[in-house]
Amino acid sequence: MTNVVAPPPSPNLALDQLVAQRRATGETLVHLAFGEARLPVLPQLAEQLAKGAARAAYGPVAGDSGVRTAVAGYFARRRLPTDPDRIVVAPGSKPLLMALQLVVPGDVLLPRPAWNTYAPQAAYAGKQAIGVPVPEECGGVPEPRALRAALSSARAAGRDPRLLVLTLPDNPTGTVAPPALIREVCALARQEDLVIVSDEIYRDVVHDPTATDFLSPAEVAPEHTVVTTGLSKSLGLGGWRIGAARFPSGERGRRLRDGVIAAASELWSTLAGPMQHVAEYAFGEPPEIVERLRASARLHGTVARAVHRIAVDAGAHCRPPTGAFYVYPDFEPLRPELAARGVHDSASLARRLLDESGIVVLGGHLLGDDPGALRFKAATSLLYGDEKGQEEALAADDPVSLPHIADQLARTAAGFARLTGRRTPTDSSPEVPR
């Protein structure tokens, strides 16, 4: 009999099924568990897709020279001079991340909590994922002393950590690690000869670039760092599956790039020709793309800060969001009140919010966090509504005052307050709104 390896459970798939079941009964939900950048497609991007429709040939696995040159220019404008030969494009950033898991030997070090894709990919690649706590100030990177201790403990236990994944800005905390911390983590990675994967798919979703310093590990440890990016979060093109990776120069970078291309040739072949046409245009950043990036980052920041205020007003600790579209509340200060209501961990906390208030969140235990902690990820980007509502939100000076967003925020506030038996002034009923 052939042995079949059971795949790791998918929290996204389980949540999708749960949400579909609840909605099928007629229940309306506040969906804070799915981090899709719900934005309307720019007409110019749709035009580029149509223009590229005739590109039906396979083409080079790494991508045609035009798109690789455009991606190289994108990185150069972000203080990362890049030769097009160091670029690989793919159907989304996740295949690139998976390929790197397959190519880099040894185990993988992850921030704790981390994007829920990383650990399952490590399992598929036969690696052990070693979670390292993030610092108090931000997520996306491990706390340096904890990283050093984790390396020592893992090696003492016979493990071989070789790969370090960072997320800048971070999913799930919605924060950007400060430059001093990036330098400290990179110095340790160089000392320990780790390969760094800097997942920068949210780089263009820094809420206020003038107020938030962004430093890529590729600027600090260029010979050790692979940078991944894509268009799903910045331009809302998740369904179009467009991703790219920038590899280091030198022998290490060549080996990594060649390995990823070899994996790509067997796993996904190449990015579809029409999507390469779109990517070449988008990464070239004409004025309408630049303006959309600014408008979407402003919208994401405004709504994420509103949900942050709701969480803090409800009594949670929560890092102020500065990038992406997430907040990561910690209800530890309310543990006695929550325990009295049967909430003892992140799973029961998420379940209580769903059953009592129709609010869907992703419990921290699904992100590698301590299962006993009272933390969850709240994604804020689905609060913008349908396409018409998204257009209104992008154009509004104060998007949180729009009725459709204000209603969702009010339901969120009532649900968070209801966790401990409190009430908000607008919460007139303990029942889930239908």
Short mmCIF file of C-alpha atoms in Angstrom, two decimals, residues 42 139 145 231-232 234 244 262 276-277 298 334 371 377 381 416 423 431 434:
data_model
loop_
_atom_site.label_atom_id
_atom_site.label_comp_id
_atom_site.label_asym_id
_atom_site.label_seq_id
_atom_site.Cartn_x
_atom_site.Cartn_y
_atom_site.Cartn_z
CA LEU A 42 -8.20 49.92 -12.15
CA GLY A 139 5.50 41.78 14.58
CA ARG A 145 17.62 37.56 21.93
CA LEU A 231 0.25 42.76 -6.70
CA SER A 232 -2.46 41.07 -4.64
CA SER A 234 -1.17 46.66 -3.08
CA ALA A 244 7.93 38.29 -8.05
CA ALA A 262 14.09 24.44 -11.46
CA GLN A 276 3.14 39.26 -17.41
CA HIS A 277 1.77 42.04 -19.59
CA ARG A 298 -4.60 55.77 3.04
CA LEU A 334 -9.77 40.88 30.47
CA PRO A 371 -2.98 28.59 21.99
CA LYS A 377 -6.07 38.57 13.86
CA SER A 381 -10.13 45.14 4.28
CA PHE A 416 -15.95 43.31 21.17
CA ARG A 423 -22.63 47.23 26.15
CA GLU A 431 -28.73 38.97 19.52
CA ARG A 434 -29.55 39.26 10.84
#
